[in-house]
Amino acid sequence: MVEPDPKASAAGPRLGAPVTLGISTLDPGLRPPAMPAGRRVTVRVRMLDDSEELFDVSQRAPGKVLFDLVCTHMNLIEGDYFGLEFQDHHKMTVWLDLIKPLMKQLRRPKHTVLRFVVKFYPPDPAQLLEELTRYLFALQLKQDLSAGRLTCNDSSSALMVSHVVQSEIGDFEGSQSRSHLLNNNYIPDQMALMDRIMEFHSKNTGQTPAESDYQLLEVARRLEMYGVRQHPAKDREGTQLSLAASHTGVLVFQGHTRINAFNWSKVRKLSFKRKRFLIKLRADLNSSYQDTLEFLMGSRDCCKVFWKICVEYHAFFRLFEEPKPKPKPVLFTRGSSFRFSGRTQKQVIDYHVAVENNSVTVDLCSVSLRPSVFSLSSGGGVVSGGPQPAASPGAPRPHALLNGQKHSLDLCGLSPDGRQPSPLTSPLLYDAGCVRTDDEDEVRRKRFPNDRAYFIAKELLTTERTYLKDLEVVSSFQAAVALDEAAPEPLRSSLFSNFEPLYKFHSSFLRDLEQRVALWEGRSNAHIKGEYQHIGDVMLKNIQGLKPLTANLQRQAEALVDLDQACRSSRRLQDVCRDFELQKVCYVPLNVFLLRPLHRLTHYKQILERFCKHYPPTHGDFRDCRAALADVTEVVEQLRGSMLKMENFQKLLELKKDLIGIDNLVIPGREFIRLGCLSKLSGKGLQQRMFFLFNDVILYTSRGMTATNQFKVHGQLPLHGMTIRESEDEWGVPNAFTLIGQQQSVVVAASSLSEMEKWMEDIKMAIDLAAETSNGPASDILSVDNKFPEDSSAEAESEDDLAAPRGPPEKPPPHRANTTVHVCWHRNTSVSMLDFSLAVENQLSGNLLRKFKNSNGWQKLWVVFTNFSLFFYKTHQDDYPLASLPLLGYSVTVPSEAENIHKDYVFKLHFKSHVYYFRSESEYTFERWMEVIRSATVPSSRTRIQNRKNETIPH
């Protein structure tokens, strides 16, 4: 329970840029930690904006309960970078121990003020994945500057203050900027730097508060005193020094100058004996240092405090996961039992990525306001003792569009009890907020037909609804292009002239399907005689009507090439395409929508094949279905070459967006074969790399911690003359194999035996094709940017370099956390072009009931399966999905008896600790969902691709 301070204003999470409220819509949200029994005490916590909050906790509660209350109160996901510090009874500043009970740490809790501050400073602000986290770091850096802890030269000081001022008052205006600096002191000698600060501020025009925070962090992270908390000490000669812990190791300072650093990889042991702090180094013949270094600190308590800090810094930045507690000795104890408690930085980043992969951004409140503080009052409204936060320059009024209507800020995005929703819970797909259906589905099942042909027809109807919605996305894109007039006239006319007849045809087809299925379900008396319990006549009529549009289908697919060429010559058209792809209706890449008409023909063919297999030859619907199948097969075969060519072209364009450091990926003759994760053996050991296999070259890359999350190309291995061999015994690494090129050899290891076999088979096949193909692309055609050499590290920048004014960070290209490349990276798997082709065929949509692992009721959702992902809607009329679940790496099974799922037609999806249950309405739909989901969760069997040479993509 939080008791708000009436003197402090309270607002929601920082809104310097569009808010992303919905992080994971598939997992239950954060809940306040359980409170143990015992006498309650009120604890005062001072936040980074100097406001104070009161928390009511049990004295028996461990420190983690209080810390989690603070983080939950702020909707802070990346709370692991922060801590609570206070002065103990010895007047020493210490961190609140998350494991020990509060009563053993706070002697006088009512008279102790804990401060919520940054504890771990990461080396790169890009590792902070939430805007709120970066905002809190910016507040911490403001305090460090003001207190004189973040010392640097005048240029760097002025540059950082200019970013602070930009974030607080917006763009430069002479008199306003000067007045603000006179009334607010950010650094000790601010008056002397007034003119320089204003000069830098004038160059920050256009930066949003969020961008200013980022720039502030970018400057600060390169300073020598960034994140440094000095602890006084002396060396053996009595020289006054200070020690500090950082992400790299233990630092030694003399004044504000760093004179030494001991990297964590070189430190074998840290210990203390009374006042002596000891650093034991690993043996190094090339080092002049003794194996044990000794520093004298003020007291034993000072040594212990700094030793604890070092233990936590080492664990947070160096370990993969939280260290497990050691068993307590029965009789005697020796040394401290202190250990690091909490997630490591790797776990924080991995968790956030996993959440992104299971989520979609829910922008209910896209406002641009700068909060004066970041905490929430218990009532969820804004409580302010002073003026409300002013809007940023040019910001709209605090209203948001929800379902096409304006809603005021105080109503937007609130949960039923009036509070801001947790960042881990979507207000739209929150499990408790949707209608739970159970018995009503049983009633419906008894009322409607239950024969297999009906459910095949219903699949045709549900997938046609999704297909028409996808065509409407293309129509919206055409409208955006026409409105902006960014595209050349030939492209606009080509898009419109070919697309309009297709859209008109399928709109009519959908009406026919809806009418026939409605009759089949008994919404008239016709079903009594069985007059409308068939679909072949509708299919035959419409497939024959589609055949004259074959030329339109061909040209519509080839518009992909025209659009790419137009974008290369027009930056304005590129921006239009980028902005459109960022809209929620564009739930998969735009180019995928342009290929939907070709893919839909394949779906018609599959559905008609199922009808013909189900009906006996004597059935009245068999003849029409067989005739329709013959017609659609003719069209599919006619367009097959174009479809293969365009699918490969689309995949190359998609990969081009994900790769940095390569100029000419998309060229005639290049075919994509497989992408996925392998561990590459280098001087630093096995390192995760993303590999991309084409018919002429293999690229290997790593993902940078940048705003774009793109992959940096480190090198290439031409396939011409390459050989491959298994190397597990040679290197002692499981599932290892060696790629031996004419100029370079690379040793890699797969995550499993099956992954290794898939990679080796595809690489051998590609090598054979490269040897046989004389007119393919040259092996050295790729031009790799050498800015990203393998295993290189960026050169350090001097403070003078930092003084140069920097513009706002470039707007990143459209990035979706659930694209295949990123999902493969995080789930350590791979996908081939054959898998992509099967995914095109295995698309499905319809209603499913969903249940979480620990929830009771079932939630009815409209679900679309495409691009290896499930997309969730409330109804089929919705324009965009509310959540998504990438399935690569997941397993699909049926629940066991122990899981107590006493319902028919239920399948289970699980990946590590994530478990979801889904119910379908019939045996047929259950089989179909299992079939299509297995195509994504279980990669295709690695049989030789049949007629590979015959199916080589035409050039």
Short mmCIF file of C-alpha atoms in Angstrom, two decimals, residues 746-921:
data_model
loop_
_atom_site.label_atom_id
_atom_site.label_comp_id
_atom_site.label_asym_id
_atom_site.label_seq_id
_atom_site.Cartn_x
_atom_site.Cartn_y
_atom_site.Cartn_z
CA VAL A 746 35.60 -21.23 -39.70
CA VAL A 747 34.67 -23.64 -36.91
CA VAL A 748 31.05 -23.45 -35.76
CA ALA A 749 28.83 -25.39 -33.38
CA ALA A 750 25.08 -25.93 -33.58
CA SER A 751 22.72 -26.01 -30.60
CA SER A 752 21.75 -29.64 -31.23
CA LEU A 753 22.53 -32.62 -33.41
CA SER A 754 19.43 -32.04 -35.55
CA GLU A 755 20.40 -28.39 -36.11
CA MET A 756 23.90 -29.46 -37.16
CA GLU A 757 22.51 -31.99 -39.62
CA LYS A 758 20.15 -29.43 -41.17
CA TRP A 759 22.96 -26.89 -41.58
CA MET A 760 25.41 -29.41 -43.03
CA GLU A 761 22.87 -30.79 -45.50
CA ASP A 762 21.87 -27.34 -46.76
CA ILE A 763 25.48 -26.14 -47.00
CA LYS A 764 26.51 -29.26 -48.94
CA MET A 765 23.54 -28.80 -51.26
CA ALA A 766 24.46 -25.12 -51.77
CA ILE A 767 28.10 -26.01 -52.49
CA ASP A 768 26.97 -28.56 -55.10
CA LEU A 769 24.64 -26.03 -56.72
CA ALA A 770 27.38 -23.37 -56.75
CA ALA A 771 29.71 -25.81 -58.51
CA GLU A 772 27.07 -26.74 -61.11
CA THR A 773 25.76 -23.23 -61.78
CA SER A 774 27.97 -21.30 -64.14
CA ASN A 775 25.72 -18.26 -64.57
CA GLY A 776 25.12 -17.59 -60.85
CA PRO A 777 26.43 -14.56 -58.98
CA ALA A 778 30.17 -14.23 -58.56
CA SER A 779 31.51 -15.50 -55.25
CA ASP A 780 33.03 -12.14 -54.34
CA ILE A 781 30.02 -10.06 -55.35
CA LEU A 782 29.21 -8.94 -51.79
CA SER A 783 30.85 -5.76 -50.55
CA VAL A 784 31.10 -5.98 -46.76
CA ASP A 785 31.56 -2.75 -44.81
CA ASN A 786 34.76 -3.14 -42.80
CA LYS A 787 33.47 -0.87 -40.02
CA PHE A 788 32.41 -4.04 -38.21
CA PRO A 789 35.40 -6.42 -38.21
CA GLU A 790 34.99 -9.68 -36.32
CA ASP A 791 35.50 -9.40 -32.54
CA SER A 792 36.61 -5.80 -32.75
CA SER A 793 35.92 -3.21 -30.11
CA ALA A 794 35.16 0.45 -30.62
CA GLU A 795 37.98 2.88 -30.03
CA ALA A 796 37.72 5.05 -26.93
CA GLU A 797 36.69 8.64 -27.48
CA SER A 798 38.30 11.57 -25.76
CA GLU A 799 36.25 14.17 -23.92
CA ASP A 800 37.11 16.72 -26.58
CA ASP A 801 35.42 14.47 -29.14
CA LEU A 802 32.31 14.48 -26.98
CA ALA A 803 32.07 18.25 -27.08
CA ALA A 804 31.09 18.18 -30.74
CA PRO A 805 27.33 18.76 -30.97
CA ARG A 806 25.36 15.68 -31.92
CA GLY A 807 22.02 15.71 -33.66
CA PRO A 808 19.10 13.63 -32.51
CA PRO A 809 19.59 9.88 -33.00
CA GLU A 810 18.49 8.75 -36.43
CA LYS A 811 15.00 7.33 -36.60
CA PRO A 812 15.45 3.55 -36.73
CA PRO A 813 13.98 1.66 -39.64
CA PRO A 814 10.81 -0.33 -38.99
CA HIS A 815 11.66 -3.09 -36.58
CA ARG A 816 9.45 -5.87 -35.35
CA ALA A 817 10.68 -7.90 -32.39
CA ASN A 818 8.96 -11.01 -33.73
CA THR A 819 10.54 -11.11 -37.20
CA THR A 820 11.96 -14.51 -38.03
CA VAL A 821 15.58 -13.38 -37.81
CA HIS A 822 15.24 -12.00 -34.28
CA VAL A 823 13.19 -14.93 -33.02
CA CYS A 824 15.82 -17.36 -34.37
CA TRP A 825 18.51 -15.33 -32.59
CA HIS A 826 16.82 -15.42 -29.20
CA ARG A 827 15.60 -19.01 -29.41
CA ASN A 828 18.83 -20.33 -30.92
CA THR A 829 17.28 -22.07 -33.88
CA SER A 830 17.26 -21.83 -37.68
CA VAL A 831 14.77 -21.65 -40.55
CA SER A 832 15.20 -22.62 -44.18
CA MET A 833 13.57 -21.33 -47.35
CA LEU A 834 11.73 -24.65 -47.50
CA ASP A 835 10.25 -23.84 -44.07
CA PHE A 836 9.20 -20.43 -45.37
CA SER A 837 7.52 -22.03 -48.38
CA LEU A 838 5.61 -24.43 -46.13
CA ALA A 839 4.61 -21.53 -43.89
CA VAL A 840 3.07 -19.81 -46.91
CA GLU A 841 0.91 -22.87 -47.52
CA ASN A 842 0.07 -23.42 -43.84
CA GLN A 843 -1.96 -20.33 -42.99
CA LEU A 844 -5.11 -20.54 -40.91
CA SER A 845 -7.57 -18.34 -39.04
CA GLY A 846 -10.62 -18.82 -36.87
CA ASN A 847 -11.95 -18.64 -33.33
CA LEU A 848 -10.10 -20.40 -30.52
CA LEU A 849 -10.54 -20.49 -26.76
CA ARG A 850 -7.35 -19.68 -24.86
CA LYS A 851 -6.36 -20.41 -21.28
CA PHE A 852 -3.23 -19.53 -19.34
CA LYS A 853 -1.41 -22.15 -17.31
CA ASN A 854 -2.69 -20.86 -13.95
CA SER A 855 -6.04 -19.33 -14.95
CA ASN A 856 -9.49 -20.88 -14.65
CA GLY A 857 -11.70 -19.62 -17.49
CA TRP A 858 -11.34 -19.77 -21.26
CA GLN A 859 -11.08 -16.63 -23.34
CA LYS A 860 -12.55 -16.50 -26.86
CA LEU A 861 -10.27 -14.89 -29.46
CA TRP A 862 -10.02 -14.61 -33.21
CA VAL A 863 -6.63 -16.11 -34.09
CA VAL A 864 -4.62 -15.79 -37.31
CA PHE A 865 -1.64 -18.05 -37.97
CA THR A 866 0.89 -16.73 -40.48
CA ASN A 867 4.65 -16.07 -40.68
CA PHE A 868 5.40 -18.62 -37.92
CA SER A 869 3.28 -16.61 -35.46
CA LEU A 870 -0.15 -16.54 -33.88
CA PHE A 871 -1.86 -13.13 -34.02
CA PHE A 872 -4.70 -12.49 -31.58
CA TYR A 873 -7.81 -10.36 -32.15
CA LYS A 874 -11.00 -9.94 -30.17
CA THR A 875 -13.16 -10.48 -33.29
CA HIS A 876 -12.57 -11.02 -36.99
CA GLN A 877 -13.79 -7.47 -37.69
CA ASP A 878 -10.79 -5.92 -35.84
CA ASP A 879 -8.40 -4.03 -38.07
CA TYR A 880 -5.18 -5.05 -36.30
CA PRO A 881 -4.00 -7.69 -33.83
CA LEU A 882 -3.77 -6.95 -30.13
CA ALA A 883 -0.98 -9.45 -29.45
CA SER A 884 1.27 -11.92 -31.19
CA LEU A 885 3.10 -15.10 -30.25
CA PRO A 886 6.08 -16.22 -32.40
CA LEU A 887 6.12 -20.03 -32.36
CA LEU A 888 9.67 -20.90 -33.45
CA GLY A 889 11.17 -22.99 -30.68
CA TYR A 890 7.79 -23.83 -29.13
CA SER A 891 6.43 -27.36 -28.79
CA VAL A 892 2.83 -28.30 -29.55
CA THR A 893 1.33 -31.30 -27.73
CA VAL A 894 -1.89 -32.41 -26.10
CA PRO A 895 -2.29 -31.91 -22.33
CA SER A 896 -1.53 -34.82 -20.02
CA GLU A 897 -3.96 -36.20 -17.46
CA ALA A 898 -2.05 -34.47 -14.67
CA GLU A 899 -2.86 -31.05 -16.16
CA ASN A 900 -6.59 -31.49 -15.49
CA ILE A 901 -7.80 -30.04 -18.78
CA HIS A 902 -11.09 -31.93 -19.04
CA LYS A 903 -12.17 -30.56 -22.42
CA ASP A 904 -12.21 -31.90 -25.96
CA TYR A 905 -9.97 -30.72 -28.83
CA VAL A 906 -7.38 -28.96 -26.64
CA PHE A 907 -3.76 -28.48 -27.68
CA LYS A 908 -0.90 -27.11 -25.61
CA LEU A 909 1.87 -24.69 -26.60
CA HIS A 910 4.93 -24.48 -24.38
CA PHE A 911 8.40 -22.96 -24.46
CA LYS A 912 10.46 -23.12 -21.26
CA SER A 913 8.13 -21.74 -18.56
CA HIS A 914 5.53 -20.37 -21.02
CA VAL A 915 2.47 -22.62 -21.29
CA TYR A 916 -0.78 -21.84 -23.15
CA TYR A 917 -3.82 -24.01 -23.83
CA PHE A 918 -6.13 -23.59 -26.84
CA ARG A 919 -9.51 -25.23 -27.56
CA SER A 920 -10.94 -25.70 -31.03
CA GLU A 921 -14.55 -26.48 -31.94
#
